[in-house]
CSV table of C-alpha atoms and ligand atoms in Angstrom, one decimal:
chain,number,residue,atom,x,y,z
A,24,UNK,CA,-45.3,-16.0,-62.2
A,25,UNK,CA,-42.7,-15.2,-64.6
A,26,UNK,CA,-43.5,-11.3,-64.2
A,27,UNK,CA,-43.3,-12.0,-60.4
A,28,UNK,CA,-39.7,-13.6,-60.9
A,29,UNK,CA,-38.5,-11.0,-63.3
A,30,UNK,CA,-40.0,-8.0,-60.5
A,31,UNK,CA,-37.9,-9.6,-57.4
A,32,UNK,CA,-34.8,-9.5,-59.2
A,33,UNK,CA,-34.9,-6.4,-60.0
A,34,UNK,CA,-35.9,-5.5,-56.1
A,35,UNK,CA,-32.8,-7.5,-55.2
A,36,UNK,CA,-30.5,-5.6,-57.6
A,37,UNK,CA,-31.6,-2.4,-55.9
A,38,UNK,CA,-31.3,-3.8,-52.5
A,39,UNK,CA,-27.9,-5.2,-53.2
A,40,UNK,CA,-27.2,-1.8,-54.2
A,41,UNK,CA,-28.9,0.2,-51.6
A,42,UNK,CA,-25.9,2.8,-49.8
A,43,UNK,CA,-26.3,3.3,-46.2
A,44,UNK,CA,-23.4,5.1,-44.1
A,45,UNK,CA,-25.8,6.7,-41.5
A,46,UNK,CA,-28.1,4.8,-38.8
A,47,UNK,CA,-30.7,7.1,-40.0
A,48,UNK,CA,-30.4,6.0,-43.6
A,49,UNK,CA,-30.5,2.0,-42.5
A,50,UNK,CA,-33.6,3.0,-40.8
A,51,UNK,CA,-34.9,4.1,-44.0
A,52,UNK,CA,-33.5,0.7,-45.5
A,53,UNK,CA,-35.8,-1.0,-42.8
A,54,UNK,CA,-38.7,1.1,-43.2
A,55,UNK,CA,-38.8,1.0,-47.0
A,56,UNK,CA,-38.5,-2.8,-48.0
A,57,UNK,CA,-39.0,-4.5,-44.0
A,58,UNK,CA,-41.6,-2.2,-42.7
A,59,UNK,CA,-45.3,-2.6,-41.6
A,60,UNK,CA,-45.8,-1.3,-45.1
A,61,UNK,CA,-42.6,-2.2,-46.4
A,62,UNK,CA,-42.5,-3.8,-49.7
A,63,UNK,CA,-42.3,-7.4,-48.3
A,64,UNK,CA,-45.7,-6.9,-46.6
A,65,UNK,CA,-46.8,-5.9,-49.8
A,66,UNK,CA,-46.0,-8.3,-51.7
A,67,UNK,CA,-46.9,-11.1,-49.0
A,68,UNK,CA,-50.6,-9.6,-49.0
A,69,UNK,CA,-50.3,-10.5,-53.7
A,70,UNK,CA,-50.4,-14.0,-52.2
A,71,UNK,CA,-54.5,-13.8,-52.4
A,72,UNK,CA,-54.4,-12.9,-55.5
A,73,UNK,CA,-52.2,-15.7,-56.9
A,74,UNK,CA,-53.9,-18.9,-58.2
A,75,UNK,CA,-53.8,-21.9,-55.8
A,76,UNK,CA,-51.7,-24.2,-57.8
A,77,UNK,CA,-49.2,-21.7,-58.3
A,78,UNK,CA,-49.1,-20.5,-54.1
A,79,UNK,CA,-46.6,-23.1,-52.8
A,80,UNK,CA,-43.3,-21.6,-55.7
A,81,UNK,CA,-44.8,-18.5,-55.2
A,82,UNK,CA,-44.4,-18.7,-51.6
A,83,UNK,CA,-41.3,-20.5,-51.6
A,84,UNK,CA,-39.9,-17.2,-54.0
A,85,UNK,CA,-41.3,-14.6,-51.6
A,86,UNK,CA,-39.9,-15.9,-48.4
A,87,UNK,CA,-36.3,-16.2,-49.9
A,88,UNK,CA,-36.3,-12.4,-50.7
A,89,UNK,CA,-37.4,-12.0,-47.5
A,90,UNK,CA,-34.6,-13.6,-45.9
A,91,UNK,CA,-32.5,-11.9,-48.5
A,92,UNK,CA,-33.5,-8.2,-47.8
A,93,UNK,CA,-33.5,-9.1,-43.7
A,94,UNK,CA,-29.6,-10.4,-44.4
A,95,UNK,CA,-28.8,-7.1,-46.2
A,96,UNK,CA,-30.1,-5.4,-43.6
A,97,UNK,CA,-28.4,-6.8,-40.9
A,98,UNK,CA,-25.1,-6.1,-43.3
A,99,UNK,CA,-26.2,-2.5,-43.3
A,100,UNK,CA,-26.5,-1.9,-40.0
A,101,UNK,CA,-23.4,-3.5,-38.1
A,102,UNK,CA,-21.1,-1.5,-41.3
A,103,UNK,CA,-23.1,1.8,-40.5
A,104,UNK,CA,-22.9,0.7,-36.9
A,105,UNK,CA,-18.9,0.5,-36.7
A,106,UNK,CA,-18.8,3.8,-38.8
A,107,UNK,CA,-20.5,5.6,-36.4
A,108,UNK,CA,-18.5,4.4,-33.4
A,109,UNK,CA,-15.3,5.8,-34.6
A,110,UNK,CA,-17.5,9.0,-35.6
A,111,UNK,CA,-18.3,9.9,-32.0
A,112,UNK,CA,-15.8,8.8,-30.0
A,113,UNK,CA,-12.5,10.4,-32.3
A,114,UNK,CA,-10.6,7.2,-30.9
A,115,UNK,CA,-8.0,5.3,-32.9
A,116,UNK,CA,-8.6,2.0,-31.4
A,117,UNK,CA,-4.9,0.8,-32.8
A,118,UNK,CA,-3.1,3.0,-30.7
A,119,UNK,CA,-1.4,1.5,-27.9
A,120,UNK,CA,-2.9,1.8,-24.4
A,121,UNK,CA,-1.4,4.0,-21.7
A,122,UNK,CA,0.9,2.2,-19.5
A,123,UNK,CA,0.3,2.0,-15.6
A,124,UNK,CA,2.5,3.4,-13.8
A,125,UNK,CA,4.8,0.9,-11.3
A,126,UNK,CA,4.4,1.5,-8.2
A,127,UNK,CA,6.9,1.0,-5.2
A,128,UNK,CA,7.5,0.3,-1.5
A,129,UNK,CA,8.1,3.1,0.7
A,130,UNK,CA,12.1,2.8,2.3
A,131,UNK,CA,10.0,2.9,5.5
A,132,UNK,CA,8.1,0.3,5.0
A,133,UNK,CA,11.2,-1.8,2.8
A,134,UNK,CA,13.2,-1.6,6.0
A,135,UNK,CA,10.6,-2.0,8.6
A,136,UNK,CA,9.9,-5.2,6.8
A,137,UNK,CA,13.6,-6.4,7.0
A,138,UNK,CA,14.0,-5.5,10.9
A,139,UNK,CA,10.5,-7.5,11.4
A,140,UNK,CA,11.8,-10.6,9.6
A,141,UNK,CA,15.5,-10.0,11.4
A,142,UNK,CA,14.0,-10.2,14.8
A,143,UNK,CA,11.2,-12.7,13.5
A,144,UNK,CA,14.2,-15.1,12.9
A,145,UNK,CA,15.5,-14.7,16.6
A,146,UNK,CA,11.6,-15.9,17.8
A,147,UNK,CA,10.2,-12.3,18.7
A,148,UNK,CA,6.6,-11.8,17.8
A,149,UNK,CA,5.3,-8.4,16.5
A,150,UNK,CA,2.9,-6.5,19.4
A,151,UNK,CA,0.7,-3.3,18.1
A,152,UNK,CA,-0.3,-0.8,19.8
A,153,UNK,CA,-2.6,2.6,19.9
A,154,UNK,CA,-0.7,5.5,18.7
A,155,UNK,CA,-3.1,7.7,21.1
A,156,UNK,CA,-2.6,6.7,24.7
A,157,UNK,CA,-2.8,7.5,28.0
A,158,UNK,CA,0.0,9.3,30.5
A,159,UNK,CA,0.0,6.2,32.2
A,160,UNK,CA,1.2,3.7,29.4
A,161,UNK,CA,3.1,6.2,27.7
A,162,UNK,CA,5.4,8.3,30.7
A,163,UNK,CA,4.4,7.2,34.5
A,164,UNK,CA,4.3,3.4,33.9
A,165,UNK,CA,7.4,3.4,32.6
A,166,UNK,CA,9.5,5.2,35.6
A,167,UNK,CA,8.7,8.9,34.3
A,168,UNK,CA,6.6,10.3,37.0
A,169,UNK,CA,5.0,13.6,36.5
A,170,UNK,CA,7.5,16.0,36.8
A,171,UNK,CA,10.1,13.9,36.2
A,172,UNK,CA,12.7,16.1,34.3
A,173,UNK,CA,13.1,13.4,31.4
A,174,UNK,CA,9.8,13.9,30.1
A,175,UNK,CA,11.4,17.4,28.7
A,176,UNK,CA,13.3,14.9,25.7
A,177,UNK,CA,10.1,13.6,24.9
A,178,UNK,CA,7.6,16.8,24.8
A,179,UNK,CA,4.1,16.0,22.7
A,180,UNK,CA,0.8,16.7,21.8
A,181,UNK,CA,-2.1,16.8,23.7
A,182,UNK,CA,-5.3,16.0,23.4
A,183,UNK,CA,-7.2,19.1,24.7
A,184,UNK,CA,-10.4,17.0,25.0
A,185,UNK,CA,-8.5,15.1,27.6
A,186,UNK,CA,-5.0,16.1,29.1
A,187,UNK,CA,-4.6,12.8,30.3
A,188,UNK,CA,-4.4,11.8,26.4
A,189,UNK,CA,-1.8,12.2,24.3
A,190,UNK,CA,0.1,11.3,20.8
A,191,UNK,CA,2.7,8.3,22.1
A,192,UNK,CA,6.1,9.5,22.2
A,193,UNK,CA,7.5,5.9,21.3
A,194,UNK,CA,6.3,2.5,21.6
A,195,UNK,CA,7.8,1.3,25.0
A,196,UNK,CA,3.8,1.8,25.9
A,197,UNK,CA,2.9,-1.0,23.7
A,198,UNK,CA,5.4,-2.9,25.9
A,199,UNK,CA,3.7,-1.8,29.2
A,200,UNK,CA,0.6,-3.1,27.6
A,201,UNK,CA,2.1,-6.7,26.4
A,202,UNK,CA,3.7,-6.6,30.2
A,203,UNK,CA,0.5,-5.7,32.1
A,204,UNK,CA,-0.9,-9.1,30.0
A,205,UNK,CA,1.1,-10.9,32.3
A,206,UNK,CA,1.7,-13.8,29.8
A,207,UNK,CA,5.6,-14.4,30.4
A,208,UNK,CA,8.0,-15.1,29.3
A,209,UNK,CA,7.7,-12.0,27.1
A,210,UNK,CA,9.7,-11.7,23.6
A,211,UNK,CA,8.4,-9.0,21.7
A,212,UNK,CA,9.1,-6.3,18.7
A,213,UNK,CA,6.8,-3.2,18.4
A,214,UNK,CA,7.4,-1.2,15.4
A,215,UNK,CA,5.0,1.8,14.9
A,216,UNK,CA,4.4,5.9,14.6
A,217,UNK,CA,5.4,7.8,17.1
A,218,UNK,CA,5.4,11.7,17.7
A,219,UNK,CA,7.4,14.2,19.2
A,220,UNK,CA,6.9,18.2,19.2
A,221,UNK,CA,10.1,18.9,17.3
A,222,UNK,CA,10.9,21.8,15.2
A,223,UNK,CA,11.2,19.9,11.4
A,224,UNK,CA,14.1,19.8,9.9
A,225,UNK,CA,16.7,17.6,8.1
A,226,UNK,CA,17.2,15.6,11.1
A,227,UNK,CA,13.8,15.8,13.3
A,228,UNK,CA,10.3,15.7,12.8
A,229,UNK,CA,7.4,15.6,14.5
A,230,UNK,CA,6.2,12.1,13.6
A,231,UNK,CA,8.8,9.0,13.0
A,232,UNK,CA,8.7,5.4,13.4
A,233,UNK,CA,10.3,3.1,15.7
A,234,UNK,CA,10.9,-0.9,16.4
A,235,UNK,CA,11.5,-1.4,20.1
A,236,UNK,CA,12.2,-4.8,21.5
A,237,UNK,CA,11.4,-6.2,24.9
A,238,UNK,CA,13.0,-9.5,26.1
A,239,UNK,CA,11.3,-10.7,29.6
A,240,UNK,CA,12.0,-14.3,31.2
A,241,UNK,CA,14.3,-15.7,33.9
A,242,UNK,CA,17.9,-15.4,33.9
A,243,UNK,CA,17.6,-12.4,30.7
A,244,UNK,CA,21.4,-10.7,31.1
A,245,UNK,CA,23.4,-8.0,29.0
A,246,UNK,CA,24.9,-10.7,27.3
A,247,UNK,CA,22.0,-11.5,25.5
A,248,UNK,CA,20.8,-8.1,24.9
A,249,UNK,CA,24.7,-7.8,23.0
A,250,UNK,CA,24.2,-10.8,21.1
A,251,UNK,CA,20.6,-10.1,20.1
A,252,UNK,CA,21.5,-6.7,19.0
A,253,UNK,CA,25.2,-8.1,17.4
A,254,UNK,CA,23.2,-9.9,15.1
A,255,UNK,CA,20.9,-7.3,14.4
A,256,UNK,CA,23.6,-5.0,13.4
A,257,UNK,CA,25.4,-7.6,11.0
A,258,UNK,CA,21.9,-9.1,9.2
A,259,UNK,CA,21.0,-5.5,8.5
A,260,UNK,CA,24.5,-3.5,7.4
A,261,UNK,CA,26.7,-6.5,6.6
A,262,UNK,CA,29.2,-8.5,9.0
A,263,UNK,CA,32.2,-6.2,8.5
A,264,UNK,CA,30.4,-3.5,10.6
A,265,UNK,CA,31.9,-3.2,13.9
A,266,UNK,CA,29.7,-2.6,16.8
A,267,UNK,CA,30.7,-0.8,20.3
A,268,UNK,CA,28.3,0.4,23.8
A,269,UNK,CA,28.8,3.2,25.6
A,270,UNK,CA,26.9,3.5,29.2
A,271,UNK,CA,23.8,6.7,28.9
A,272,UNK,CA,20.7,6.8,31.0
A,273,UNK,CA,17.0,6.5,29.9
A,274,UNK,CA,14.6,6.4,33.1
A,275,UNK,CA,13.3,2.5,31.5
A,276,UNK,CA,16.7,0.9,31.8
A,277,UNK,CA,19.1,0.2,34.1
A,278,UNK,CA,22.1,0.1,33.4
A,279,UNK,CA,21.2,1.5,29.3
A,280,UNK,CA,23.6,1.6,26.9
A,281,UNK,CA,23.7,3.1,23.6
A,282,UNK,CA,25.3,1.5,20.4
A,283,UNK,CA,27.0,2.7,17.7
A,284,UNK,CA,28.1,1.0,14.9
A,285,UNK,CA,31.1,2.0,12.2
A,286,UNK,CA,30.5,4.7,10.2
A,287,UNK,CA,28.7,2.7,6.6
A,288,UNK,CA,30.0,6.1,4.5
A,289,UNK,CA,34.2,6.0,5.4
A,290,UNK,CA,34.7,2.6,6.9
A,291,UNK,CA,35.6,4.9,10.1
A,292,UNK,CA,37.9,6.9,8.8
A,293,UNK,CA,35.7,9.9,9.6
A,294,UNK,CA,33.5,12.4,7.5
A,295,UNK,CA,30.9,14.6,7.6
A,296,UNK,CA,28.1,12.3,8.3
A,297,UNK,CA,30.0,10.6,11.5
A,298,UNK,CA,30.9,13.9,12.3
A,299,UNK,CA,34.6,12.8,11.8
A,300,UNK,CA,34.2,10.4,14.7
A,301,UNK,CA,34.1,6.9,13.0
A,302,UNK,CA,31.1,6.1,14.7
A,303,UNK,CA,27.4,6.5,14.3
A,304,UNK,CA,24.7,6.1,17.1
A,305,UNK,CA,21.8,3.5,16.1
A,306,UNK,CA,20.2,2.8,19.1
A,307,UNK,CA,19.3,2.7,22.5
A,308,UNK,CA,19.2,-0.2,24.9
A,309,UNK,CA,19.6,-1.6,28.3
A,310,UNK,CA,18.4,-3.5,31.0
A,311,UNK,CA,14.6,-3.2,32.0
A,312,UNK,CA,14.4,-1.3,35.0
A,313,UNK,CA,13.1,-3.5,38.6
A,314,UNK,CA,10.4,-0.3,39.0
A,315,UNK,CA,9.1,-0.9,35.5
A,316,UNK,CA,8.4,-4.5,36.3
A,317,UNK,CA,6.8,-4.1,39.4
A,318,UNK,CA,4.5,-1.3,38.0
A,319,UNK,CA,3.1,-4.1,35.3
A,320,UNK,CA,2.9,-7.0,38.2
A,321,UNK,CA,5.7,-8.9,37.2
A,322,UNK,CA,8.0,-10.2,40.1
A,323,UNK,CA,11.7,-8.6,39.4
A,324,UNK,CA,13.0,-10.9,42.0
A,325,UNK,CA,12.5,-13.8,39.5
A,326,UNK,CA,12.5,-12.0,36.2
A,327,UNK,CA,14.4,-9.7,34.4
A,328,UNK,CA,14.8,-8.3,30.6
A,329,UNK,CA,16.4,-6.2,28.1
A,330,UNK,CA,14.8,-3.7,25.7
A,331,UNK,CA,16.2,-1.5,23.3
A,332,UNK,CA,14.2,0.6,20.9
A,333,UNK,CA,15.6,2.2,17.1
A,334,UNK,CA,14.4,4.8,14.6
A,335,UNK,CA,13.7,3.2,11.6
A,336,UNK,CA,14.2,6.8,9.4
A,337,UNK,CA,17.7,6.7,11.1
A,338,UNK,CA,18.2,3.4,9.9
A,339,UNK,CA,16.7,4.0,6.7
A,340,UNK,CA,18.9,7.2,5.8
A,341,UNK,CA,22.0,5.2,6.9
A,342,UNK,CA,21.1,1.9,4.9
A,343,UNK,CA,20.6,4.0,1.9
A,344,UNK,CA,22.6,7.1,2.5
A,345,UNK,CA,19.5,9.5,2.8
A,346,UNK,CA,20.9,12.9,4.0
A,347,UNK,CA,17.2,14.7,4.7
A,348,UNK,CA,14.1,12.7,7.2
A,349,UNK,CA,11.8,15.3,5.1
A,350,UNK,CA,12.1,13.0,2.4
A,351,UNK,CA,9.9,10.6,3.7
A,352,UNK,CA,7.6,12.3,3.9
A,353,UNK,CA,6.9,14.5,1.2
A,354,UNK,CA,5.6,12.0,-1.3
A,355,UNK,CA,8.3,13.3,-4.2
A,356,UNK,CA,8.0,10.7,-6.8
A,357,UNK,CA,11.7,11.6,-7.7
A,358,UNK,CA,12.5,10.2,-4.6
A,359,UNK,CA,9.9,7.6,-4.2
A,360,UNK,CA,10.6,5.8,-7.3
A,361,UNK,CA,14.6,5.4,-7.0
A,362,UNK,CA,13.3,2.3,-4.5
A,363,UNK,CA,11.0,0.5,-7.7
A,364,UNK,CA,11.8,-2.8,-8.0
A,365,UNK,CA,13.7,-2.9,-4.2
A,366,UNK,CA,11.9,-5.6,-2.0
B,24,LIG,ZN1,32.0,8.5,8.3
């Protein structure tokens, strides 16, 4: 008994001892002292031997090496474990992580967002429509017959698998569509992609967006077409901008108007970007035209409405003084992230 005592303390002094950096060497650890033939086994199988009155101490002795030797082996392997970790991977776990990046809205989408909430405020609801349509929705419908010599300013593209299909030159067709509902009165904005065949450059391209508005219901005059737009202008730029109309001609409206607003770069003195005029053109406008509301079934004896329809780039580059349209689309981070934290 006294032998046996004597024998496990040496054991544990070796164990205690035992060096193990590498899994492979903690396996060793196992196999030597925890193994099927591992020490412990063989000294479990001395219990035969051992005279019955001294079994229970003897017992008692063997089963705290045990749970000695399995304790030091547990110690062995998360330590080799952790070692080895850092081993493979080359990783300094201290280091700080790598920051993600901020991202920001588009000026597109920032402004588009403001004119939605502008108009929002004056109780017009937001109407979507498909940006490939038919000729119907997107010329003839709206008082450009084939042929009609207007449909030159607004040349597209095609869709060759049907030529009665094409990329929507603006979004008056999502207004034909909202019309031909039927569900009056009618006080709509549709913002949305549009596309021309235009030569790119600083000033055109051939896709852009636009936010048109259509006003429908009985007694609808110009005088509420210059209000609505009035406080468009001054919720948007500021309520020092001045505002003035000058008569045009869109095939939609009659009479149309277009507005111009005081140049946001000289206070109207005149520079390069009014072209020395004071005055810079936002918009188009006017007073929906009797054929377009008999062509969507409503009565223009009994109703009538405004609309009026802006490029939101235009607005955009005059909001923020942006002298190039390619801009927006060319996904320059440069450019992209001088709107970070803008909302
Ligand atoms: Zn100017």
């Amino acid at each position: 008994m006294e032998s046996l005592v004597e024998k496990l303390e040496a054991y544990k002094a070796e164990i205690k001892q035992y060096a193990a950096a590498k899994a492979d060497e903690v396996e060793a650890f196992r196999i030597k002292y925890l193994g099927s033939k591992g020490l412990v086994k063989e000294l479990m199988a001395e219990m035969k031997n051992v005279a019955a009155e001294n079994k229970r101490s003897f017992g008692q002795l063997l089963n705290d090496f045990k749970v000695f030797t399995e304790s030091r082996y547990e110690e062995l392997k998360s330590a080799a474990g952790n070692g080895q970790e850092k081993a493979d991977t080359g990783m300094d776990y201290t280091l700080p992580g790598d920051p993600l990046p901020q991202g920001s809205r588009h000026p597109i989408s920032l402004v588009r967002n403001q004119m939605i909430s502008i108009f929002q405020r004056l109780g017009f609801a937001v109407a979507e429509g498909p940006e490939i349509e038919d000729d119907w929705h997107n010329f003839t419908a709206l008082n450009l017959p084939e042929n009609h010599p207007a449909r030159d300013m607004q040349d597209t593209f095609y869709i060759s698998q049907n030529p009665d299909w094409l990329l929507r030159t603006h979004t008056s067709s999502v207004q034909v569509r909202e019309m031909e509902k039927g569900n009056l009165p009618i006080r709509i904005i549709c913002p949305g992609r549009v596309y021309r065949n235009e030569t790119i450059s600083a000033r055109a391209h051939c896709f852009f967006h636009q936010v048109e508005g259509l006003y429908i219901a009985e007694q609808v005059s110009f005088a509420d077409l210059k209000q609505t737009l009035y406080f468009f202008v001054k919720e948007m730029f500021g309520s020092s901008v001045k505002v003035r109309f000058r008569p045009s001609y869109f095939p939609f409206t009659e009479p149309s108007a277009e507005m111009d607003i005081s140049c946001l770069i000289c206070g109207g003195k005149g520079c390069s970007v009014c072209k020395h005029t004071g005055w810079v053109e936002i918009l188009g406008c006017g007073m929906v035209h009797p054929n377009l509301l008999e062509n969507c079934g409503i009565d223009p004896n009994k109703y009538t409405g405004f609309a009026f329809g802006m490029g939101i780039e235009r607005i955009t580059m005059l909001k923020y003084q942006i002298k190039d349209l390619r801009l927006f689309s060319e996904n320059d981070l440069r450019f992209l992230q001088q709107f970070t934290g803008a909302v």
